[in-house]
Amino acid sequence: MLRIRRVTNDDFTNISVLVVNAFGQPNESRLITALRTTGAMAIELVAEDDEGMVGHLAMSRFDSPENWVALAPISVRPESQGIGVGRSLVRYALDEARRSKFDAVVVVGSPGYYGKMGFVFNGPAKLSSPYPQEYTGFYPLSPKVAMTSASLSYPQPFSDV
């Protein structure tokens, strides 16, 4: 049975190990630590099963637009990939972002994967991003931003990794 919850300080070491194993290198783990350290982390979740931690998801505040969050990175233990852990984490995180009254969530990733969860790629919102436009997905949480034009300014740790 998969359980998803907010991260506690006691989780940091296990998260680091999970993220390095999922990505095969330490850059994303460094990014997560820097997002925490700089106060940019908005929502941080872990998924657990009977064997322990199987997934992690981070959402950080954009510098601009205000009240928007970036979904990145998301990590799933390699032997648990492909069974819905990531999808469950994303859905839970979107609900958390909605409850936290954020206006929008942006992800850089596969349109095929994130599109199934409601992210819109190349839709009516016009987003200027330092990342490839065709991989920039938008999930409006507030009707006022659904057709907006915005320049995305990620928190500094994204530039440092």
mmCIF file with all atom_site columns, C-alpha atoms in Angstrom:
data_model
loop_
_atom_site.group_PDB
_atom_site.id
_atom_site.type_symbol
_atom_site.label_atom_id
_atom_site.label_alt_id
_atom_site.label_comp_id
_atom_site.label_asym_id
_atom_site.label_entity_id
_atom_site.label_seq_id
_atom_site.pdbx_PDB_ins_code
_atom_site.Cartn_x
_atom_site.Cartn_y
_atom_site.Cartn_z
_atom_site.occupancy
_atom_site.B_iso_or_equiv
_atom_site.pdbx_formal_charge
_atom_site.auth_seq_id
_atom_site.auth_comp_id
_atom_site.auth_asym_id
_atom_site.auth_atom_id
_atom_site.pdbx_PDB_model_num
ATOM 1   C CA . MET A 1 1   ? 0.000  0.000  0.000   1.00 0.00 ? 1   MET A CA 1
ATOM 2   C CA . LEU A 1 2   ? 1.422  3.360  -1.055  1.00 0.00 ? 2   LEU A CA 1
ATOM 3   C CA . ARG A 1 3   ? 1.381  6.180  1.492   1.00 0.00 ? 3   ARG A CA 1
ATOM 4   C CA . ILE A 1 4   ? 2.213  9.804  0.580   1.00 0.00 ? 4   ILE A CA 1
ATOM 5   C CA . ARG A 1 5   ? 3.095  12.430 3.154   1.00 0.00 ? 5   ARG A CA 1
ATOM 6   C CA . ARG A 1 6   ? 4.942  15.690 3.694   1.00 0.00 ? 6   ARG A CA 1
ATOM 7   C CA . VAL A 1 7   ? 8.694  15.490 4.243   1.00 0.00 ? 7   VAL A CA 1
ATOM 8   C CA . THR A 1 8   ? 10.239 15.876 7.703   1.00 0.00 ? 8   THR A CA 1
ATOM 9   C CA . ASN A 1 9   ? 13.851 16.731 8.569   1.00 0.00 ? 9   ASN A CA 1
ATOM 10  C CA . ASP A 1 10  ? 14.417 13.072 9.444   1.00 0.00 ? 10  ASP A CA 1
ATOM 11  C CA . ASP A 1 11  ? 13.809 12.157 5.780   1.00 0.00 ? 11  ASP A CA 1
ATOM 12  C CA . PHE A 1 12  ? 16.639 14.213 4.238   1.00 0.00 ? 12  PHE A CA 1
ATOM 13  C CA . THR A 1 13  ? 19.312 11.482 4.154   1.00 0.00 ? 13  THR A CA 1
ATOM 14  C CA . ASN A 1 14  ? 16.961 8.845  2.729   1.00 0.00 ? 14  ASN A CA 1
ATOM 15  C CA . ILE A 1 15  ? 15.725 11.339 0.122   1.00 0.00 ? 15  ILE A CA 1
ATOM 16  C CA . SER A 1 16  ? 19.287 12.069 -0.962  1.00 0.00 ? 16  SER A CA 1
ATOM 17  C CA . VAL A 1 17  ? 20.043 8.359  -1.397  1.00 0.00 ? 17  VAL A CA 1
ATOM 18  C CA . LEU A 1 18  ? 16.773 7.771  -3.282  1.00 0.00 ? 18  LEU A CA 1
ATOM 19  C CA . VAL A 1 19  ? 17.306 10.727 -5.640  1.00 0.00 ? 19  VAL A CA 1
ATOM 20  C CA . VAL A 1 20  ? 20.921 9.832  -6.458  1.00 0.00 ? 20  VAL A CA 1
ATOM 21  C CA . ASN A 1 21  ? 19.862 6.231  -7.157  1.00 0.00 ? 21  ASN A CA 1
ATOM 22  C CA . ALA A 1 22  ? 16.938 7.334  -9.325  1.00 0.00 ? 22  ALA A CA 1
ATOM 23  C CA . PHE A 1 23  ? 19.025 9.721  -11.446 1.00 0.00 ? 23  PHE A CA 1
ATOM 24  C CA . GLY A 1 24  ? 22.369 7.921  -11.280 1.00 0.00 ? 24  GLY A CA 1
ATOM 25  C CA . GLN A 1 25  ? 24.189 11.124 -10.289 1.00 0.00 ? 25  GLN A CA 1
ATOM 26  C CA . PRO A 1 26  ? 23.969 13.803 -7.541  1.00 0.00 ? 26  PRO A CA 1
ATOM 27  C CA . ASN A 1 27  ? 22.795 16.973 -9.363  1.00 0.00 ? 27  ASN A CA 1
ATOM 28  C CA . GLU A 1 28  ? 19.102 16.643 -8.487  1.00 0.00 ? 28  GLU A CA 1
ATOM 29  C CA . SER A 1 29  ? 19.942 15.871 -4.859  1.00 0.00 ? 29  SER A CA 1
ATOM 30  C CA . ARG A 1 30  ? 22.053 19.044 -4.722  1.00 0.00 ? 30  ARG A CA 1
ATOM 31  C CA . LEU A 1 31  ? 19.172 20.995 -6.259  1.00 0.00 ? 31  LEU A CA 1
ATOM 32  C CA . ILE A 1 32  ? 16.743 19.743 -3.597  1.00 0.00 ? 32  ILE A CA 1
ATOM 33  C CA . THR A 1 33  ? 19.134 20.681 -0.791  1.00 0.00 ? 33  THR A CA 1
ATOM 34  C CA . ALA A 1 34  ? 19.673 24.146 -2.287  1.00 0.00 ? 34  ALA A CA 1
ATOM 35  C CA . LEU A 1 35  ? 15.924 24.708 -2.699  1.00 0.00 ? 35  LEU A CA 1
ATOM 36  C CA . ARG A 1 36  ? 15.451 23.901 0.989   1.00 0.00 ? 36  ARG A CA 1
ATOM 37  C CA . THR A 1 37  ? 18.398 26.037 2.071   1.00 0.00 ? 37  THR A CA 1
ATOM 38  C CA . THR A 1 38  ? 17.282 29.104 0.117   1.00 0.00 ? 38  THR A CA 1
ATOM 39  C CA . GLY A 1 39  ? 13.669 28.827 1.259   1.00 0.00 ? 39  GLY A CA 1
ATOM 40  C CA . ALA A 1 40  ? 12.373 28.241 -2.273  1.00 0.00 ? 40  ALA A CA 1
ATOM 41  C CA . MET A 1 41  ? 10.868 24.825 -1.460  1.00 0.00 ? 41  MET A CA 1
ATOM 42  C CA . ALA A 1 42  ? 7.076  25.107 -1.385  1.00 0.00 ? 42  ALA A CA 1
ATOM 43  C CA . ILE A 1 43  ? 5.881  21.497 -1.182  1.00 0.00 ? 43  ILE A CA 1
ATOM 44  C CA . GLU A 1 44  ? 7.987  18.408 -0.606  1.00 0.00 ? 44  GLU A CA 1
ATOM 45  C CA . LEU A 1 45  ? 6.494  14.922 -0.477  1.00 0.00 ? 45  LEU A CA 1
ATOM 46  C CA . VAL A 1 46  ? 7.646  11.335 -0.071  1.00 0.00 ? 46  VAL A CA 1
ATOM 47  C CA . ALA A 1 47  ? 5.916  8.105  -1.044  1.00 0.00 ? 47  ALA A CA 1
ATOM 48  C CA . GLU A 1 48  ? 6.416  5.008  1.082   1.00 0.00 ? 48  GLU A CA 1
ATOM 49  C CA . ASP A 1 49  ? 5.400  1.395  0.845   1.00 0.00 ? 49  ASP A CA 1
ATOM 50  C CA . ASP A 1 50  ? 5.966  -1.506 3.222   1.00 0.00 ? 50  ASP A CA 1
ATOM 51  C CA . GLU A 1 51  ? 9.654  -1.592 2.256   1.00 0.00 ? 51  GLU A CA 1
ATOM 52  C CA . GLY A 1 52  ? 10.318 2.106  2.911   1.00 0.00 ? 52  GLY A CA 1
ATOM 53  C CA . MET A 1 53  ? 10.702 5.235  0.817   1.00 0.00 ? 53  MET A CA 1
ATOM 54  C CA . VAL A 1 54  ? 9.949  4.689  -2.876  1.00 0.00 ? 54  VAL A CA 1
ATOM 55  C CA . GLY A 1 55  ? 9.450  8.210  -4.210  1.00 0.00 ? 55  GLY A CA 1
ATOM 56  C CA . HIS A 1 56  ? 10.060 11.907 -3.684  1.00 0.00 ? 56  HIS A CA 1
ATOM 57  C CA . LEU A 1 57  ? 8.625  15.052 -5.248  1.00 0.00 ? 57  LEU A CA 1
ATOM 58  C CA . ALA A 1 58  ? 9.641  18.695 -4.897  1.00 0.00 ? 58  ALA A CA 1
ATOM 59  C CA . MET A 1 59  ? 7.737  21.853 -5.797  1.00 0.00 ? 59  MET A CA 1
ATOM 60  C CA . SER A 1 60  ? 9.506  25.196 -5.510  1.00 0.00 ? 60  SER A CA 1
ATOM 61  C CA . ARG A 1 61  ? 8.301  28.778 -5.733  1.00 0.00 ? 61  ARG A CA 1
ATOM 62  C CA . PHE A 1 62  ? 9.085  30.672 -8.901  1.00 0.00 ? 62  PHE A CA 1
ATOM 63  C CA . ASP A 1 63  ? 10.778 34.022 -8.449  1.00 0.00 ? 63  ASP A CA 1
ATOM 64  C CA . SER A 1 64  ? 8.266  35.158 -11.065 1.00 0.00 ? 64  SER A CA 1
ATOM 65  C CA . PRO A 1 65  ? 5.333  34.855 -11.593 1.00 0.00 ? 65  PRO A CA 1
ATOM 66  C CA . GLU A 1 66  ? 4.439  35.217 -7.969  1.00 0.00 ? 66  GLU A CA 1
ATOM 67  C CA . ASN A 1 67  ? 2.415  32.388 -6.438  1.00 0.00 ? 67  ASN A CA 1
ATOM 68  C CA . TRP A 1 68  ? 3.390  29.834 -9.115  1.00 0.00 ? 68  TRP A CA 1
ATOM 69  C CA . VAL A 1 69  ? 5.355  26.636 -8.389  1.00 0.00 ? 69  VAL A CA 1
ATOM 70  C CA . ALA A 1 70  ? 7.709  24.451 -10.412 1.00 0.00 ? 70  ALA A CA 1
ATOM 71  C CA . LEU A 1 71  ? 7.328  20.685 -10.128 1.00 0.00 ? 71  LEU A CA 1
ATOM 72  C CA . ALA A 1 72  ? 10.896 19.369 -10.109 1.00 0.00 ? 72  ALA A CA 1
ATOM 73  C CA . PRO A 1 73  ? 12.489 17.053 -9.489  1.00 0.00 ? 73  PRO A CA 1
ATOM 74  C CA . ILE A 1 74  ? 10.441 13.927 -9.053  1.00 0.00 ? 74  ILE A CA 1
ATOM 75  C CA . SER A 1 75  ? 12.232 10.677 -8.212  1.00 0.00 ? 75  SER A CA 1
ATOM 76  C CA . VAL A 1 76  ? 11.128 7.064  -7.928  1.00 0.00 ? 76  VAL A CA 1
ATOM 77  C CA . ARG A 1 77  ? 13.271 4.186  -6.671  1.00 0.00 ? 77  ARG A CA 1
ATOM 78  C CA . PRO A 1 78  ? 14.476 2.398  -9.839  1.00 0.00 ? 78  PRO A CA 1
ATOM 79  C CA . GLU A 1 79  ? 12.882 -0.960 -8.988  1.00 0.00 ? 79  GLU A CA 1
ATOM 80  C CA . SER A 1 80  ? 9.540  0.811  -8.318  1.00 0.00 ? 80  SER A CA 1
ATOM 81  C CA . GLN A 1 81  ? 9.365  2.755  -11.577 1.00 0.00 ? 81  GLN A CA 1
ATOM 82  C CA . GLY A 1 82  ? 6.536  2.082  -13.997 1.00 0.00 ? 82  GLY A CA 1
ATOM 83  C CA . ILE A 1 83  ? 3.912  1.061  -11.410 1.00 0.00 ? 83  ILE A CA 1
ATOM 84  C CA . GLY A 1 84  ? 2.259  4.444  -10.759 1.00 0.00 ? 84  GLY A CA 1
ATOM 85  C CA . VAL A 1 85  ? 4.311  5.859  -7.872  1.00 0.00 ? 85  VAL A CA 1
ATOM 86  C CA . GLY A 1 86  ? 5.272  8.992  -9.819  1.00 0.00 ? 86  GLY A CA 1
ATOM 87  C CA . ARG A 1 87  ? 1.724  9.539  -11.074 1.00 0.00 ? 87  ARG A CA 1
ATOM 88  C CA . SER A 1 88  ? 0.377  9.194  -7.496  1.00 0.00 ? 88  SER A CA 1
ATOM 89  C CA . LEU A 1 89  ? 2.942  11.692 -6.211  1.00 0.00 ? 89  LEU A CA 1
ATOM 90  C CA . VAL A 1 90  ? 2.082  14.209 -8.943  1.00 0.00 ? 90  VAL A CA 1
ATOM 91  C CA . ARG A 1 91  ? -1.672 13.964 -8.337  1.00 0.00 ? 91  ARG A CA 1
ATOM 92  C CA . TYR A 1 92  ? -1.201 14.338 -4.582  1.00 0.00 ? 92  TYR A CA 1
ATOM 93  C CA . ALA A 1 93  ? 1.138  17.310 -5.134  1.00 0.00 ? 93  ALA A CA 1
ATOM 94  C CA . LEU A 1 94  ? -1.364 19.049 -7.423  1.00 0.00 ? 94  LEU A CA 1
ATOM 95  C CA . ASP A 1 95  ? -4.004 18.711 -4.701  1.00 0.00 ? 95  ASP A CA 1
ATOM 96  C CA . GLU A 1 96  ? -1.548 20.083 -2.126  1.00 0.00 ? 96  GLU A CA 1
ATOM 97  C CA . ALA A 1 97  ? -0.730 23.037 -4.405  1.00 0.00 ? 97  ALA A CA 1
ATOM 98  C CA . ARG A 1 98  ? -4.449 23.737 -4.853  1.00 0.00 ? 98  ARG A CA 1
ATOM 99  C CA . ARG A 1 99  ? -5.030 23.590 -1.070  1.00 0.00 ? 99  ARG A CA 1
ATOM 100 C CA . SER A 1 100 ? -2.044 25.891 -0.564  1.00 0.00 ? 100 SER A CA 1
ATOM 101 C CA . LYS A 1 101 ? -3.726 28.391 -2.926  1.00 0.00 ? 101 LYS A CA 1
ATOM 102 C CA . PHE A 1 102 ? -0.984 28.508 -5.553  1.00 0.00 ? 102 PHE A CA 1
ATOM 103 C CA . ASP A 1 103 ? -2.137 29.868 -8.916  1.00 0.00 ? 103 ASP A CA 1
ATOM 104 C CA . ALA A 1 104 ? -0.311 27.470 -11.241 1.00 0.00 ? 104 ALA A CA 1
ATOM 105 C CA . VAL A 1 105 ? 2.138  24.574 -11.512 1.00 0.00 ? 105 VAL A CA 1
ATOM 106 C CA . VAL A 1 106 ? 4.742  24.273 -14.278 1.00 0.00 ? 106 VAL A CA 1
ATOM 107 C CA . VAL A 1 107 ? 6.735  21.160 -15.167 1.00 0.00 ? 107 VAL A CA 1
ATOM 108 C CA . VAL A 1 108 ? 9.490  20.518 -17.662 1.00 0.00 ? 108 VAL A CA 1
ATOM 109 C CA . GLY A 1 109 ? 9.077  16.967 -18.875 1.00 0.00 ? 109 GLY A CA 1
ATOM 110 C CA . SER A 1 110 ? 7.451  14.516 -21.247 1.00 0.00 ? 110 SER A CA 1
ATOM 111 C CA . PRO A 1 111 ? 4.200  15.849 -22.751 1.00 0.00 ? 111 PRO A CA 1
ATOM 112 C CA . GLY A 1 112 ? 2.966  12.262 -23.102 1.00 0.00 ? 112 GLY A CA 1
ATOM 113 C CA . TYR A 1 113 ? 3.472  11.509 -19.408 1.00 0.00 ? 113 TYR A CA 1
ATOM 114 C CA . TYR A 1 114 ? 2.452  14.815 -17.810 1.00 0.00 ? 114 TYR A CA 1
ATOM 115 C CA . GLY A 1 115 ? -0.328 15.468 -20.334 1.00 0.00 ? 115 GLY A CA 1
ATOM 116 C CA . LYS A 1 116 ? -2.177 12.442 -18.918 1.00 0.00 ? 116 LYS A CA 1
ATOM 117 C CA . MET A 1 117 ? -2.277 14.256 -15.574 1.00 0.00 ? 117 MET A CA 1
ATOM 118 C CA . GLY A 1 118 ? -3.746 17.453 -16.951 1.00 0.00 ? 118 GLY A CA 1
ATOM 119 C CA . PHE A 1 119 ? -0.657 19.495 -17.834 1.00 0.00 ? 119 PHE A CA 1
ATOM 120 C CA . VAL A 1 120 ? -1.118 21.481 -21.053 1.00 0.00 ? 120 VAL A CA 1
ATOM 121 C CA . PHE A 1 121 ? 1.753  21.792 -23.512 1.00 0.00 ? 121 PHE A CA 1
ATOM 122 C CA . ASN A 1 122 ? 1.632  24.500 -26.204 1.00 0.00 ? 122 ASN A CA 1
ATOM 123 C CA . GLY A 1 123 ? -1.817 25.580 -24.989 1.00 0.00 ? 123 GLY A CA 1
ATOM 124 C CA . PRO A 1 124 ? -3.486 28.969 -24.678 1.00 0.00 ? 124 PRO A CA 1
ATOM 125 C CA . ALA A 1 125 ? -1.117 30.170 -21.930 1.00 0.00 ? 125 ALA A CA 1
ATOM 126 C CA . LYS A 1 126 ? 2.046  31.700 -23.378 1.00 0.00 ? 126 LYS A CA 1
ATOM 127 C CA . LEU A 1 127 ? 5.038  30.891 -21.195 1.00 0.00 ? 127 LEU A CA 1
ATOM 128 C CA . SER A 1 128 ? 8.540  32.148 -21.778 1.00 0.00 ? 128 SER A CA 1
ATOM 129 C CA . SER A 1 129 ? 11.003 29.744 -20.154 1.00 0.00 ? 129 SER A CA 1
ATOM 130 C CA . PRO A 1 130 ? 14.741 29.075 -20.046 1.00 0.00 ? 130 PRO A CA 1
ATOM 131 C CA . TYR A 1 131 ? 13.825 25.455 -20.855 1.00 0.00 ? 131 TYR A CA 1
ATOM 132 C CA . PRO A 1 132 ? 12.502 24.047 -24.165 1.00 0.00 ? 132 PRO A CA 1
ATOM 133 C CA . GLN A 1 133 ? 8.972  25.272 -24.833 1.00 0.00 ? 133 GLN A CA 1
ATOM 134 C CA . GLU A 1 134 ? 7.787  21.925 -26.210 1.00 0.00 ? 134 GLU A CA 1
ATOM 135 C CA . TYR A 1 135 ? 8.562  20.278 -22.841 1.00 0.00 ? 135 TYR A CA 1
ATOM 136 C CA . THR A 1 136 ? 7.108  23.033 -20.630 1.00 0.00 ? 136 THR A CA 1
ATOM 137 C CA . GLY A 1 137 ? 3.763  21.917 -19.213 1.00 0.00 ? 137 GLY A CA 1
ATOM 138 C CA . PHE A 1 138 ? 1.256  24.194 -17.513 1.00 0.00 ? 138 PHE A CA 1
ATOM 139 C CA . TYR A 1 139 ? -1.384 23.284 -14.921 1.00 0.00 ? 139 TYR A CA 1
ATOM 140 C CA . PRO A 1 140 ? -3.516 26.290 -13.941 1.00 0.00 ? 140 PRO A CA 1
ATOM 141 C CA . LEU A 1 141 ? -4.991 26.103 -10.454 1.00 0.00 ? 141 LEU A CA 1
ATOM 142 C CA . SER A 1 142 ? -6.693 29.496 -10.644 1.00 0.00 ? 142 SER A CA 1
ATOM 143 C CA . PRO A 1 143 ? -8.992 30.465 -13.523 1.00 0.00 ? 143 PRO A CA 1
ATOM 144 C CA . LYS A 1 144 ? -7.361 33.906 -13.690 1.00 0.00 ? 144 LYS A CA 1
ATOM 145 C CA . VAL A 1 145 ? -4.111 32.421 -15.084 1.00 0.00 ? 145 VAL A CA 1
ATOM 146 C CA . ALA A 1 146 ? -5.519 29.889 -17.561 1.00 0.00 ? 146 ALA A CA 1
ATOM 147 C CA . MET A 1 147 ? -4.814 32.040 -20.623 1.00 0.00 ? 147 MET A CA 1
ATOM 148 C CA . THR A 1 148 ? -1.999 34.180 -19.260 1.00 0.00 ? 148 THR A CA 1
ATOM 149 C CA . SER A 1 149 ? 1.307  35.248 -20.743 1.00 0.00 ? 149 SER A CA 1
ATOM 150 C CA . ALA A 1 150 ? 4.202  34.904 -18.324 1.00 0.00 ? 150 ALA A CA 1
ATOM 151 C CA . SER A 1 151 ? 7.967  34.856 -18.214 1.00 0.00 ? 151 SER A CA 1
ATOM 152 C CA . LEU A 1 152 ? 9.150  32.068 -15.900 1.00 0.00 ? 152 LEU A CA 1
ATOM 153 C CA . SER A 1 153 ? 11.943 32.985 -13.525 1.00 0.00 ? 153 SER A CA 1
ATOM 154 C CA . TYR A 1 154 ? 13.114 29.890 -11.657 1.00 0.00 ? 154 TYR A CA 1
ATOM 155 C CA . PRO A 1 155 ? 14.742 30.172 -8.213  1.00 0.00 ? 155 PRO A CA 1
ATOM 156 C CA . GLN A 1 156 ? 18.551 30.524 -8.284  1.00 0.00 ? 156 GLN A CA 1
ATOM 157 C CA . PRO A 1 157 ? 19.320 26.868 -7.371  1.00 0.00 ? 157 PRO A CA 1
ATOM 158 C CA . PHE A 1 158 ? 18.087 25.789 -10.830 1.00 0.00 ? 158 PHE A CA 1
ATOM 159 C CA . SER A 1 159 ? 20.863 27.885 -12.407 1.00 0.00 ? 159 SER A CA 1
ATOM 160 C CA . ASP A 1 160 ? 23.499 26.520 -10.032 1.00 0.00 ? 160 ASP A CA 1
ATOM 161 C CA . VAL A 1 161 ? 23.013 22.833 -10.824 1.00 0.00 ? 161 VAL A CA 1
#
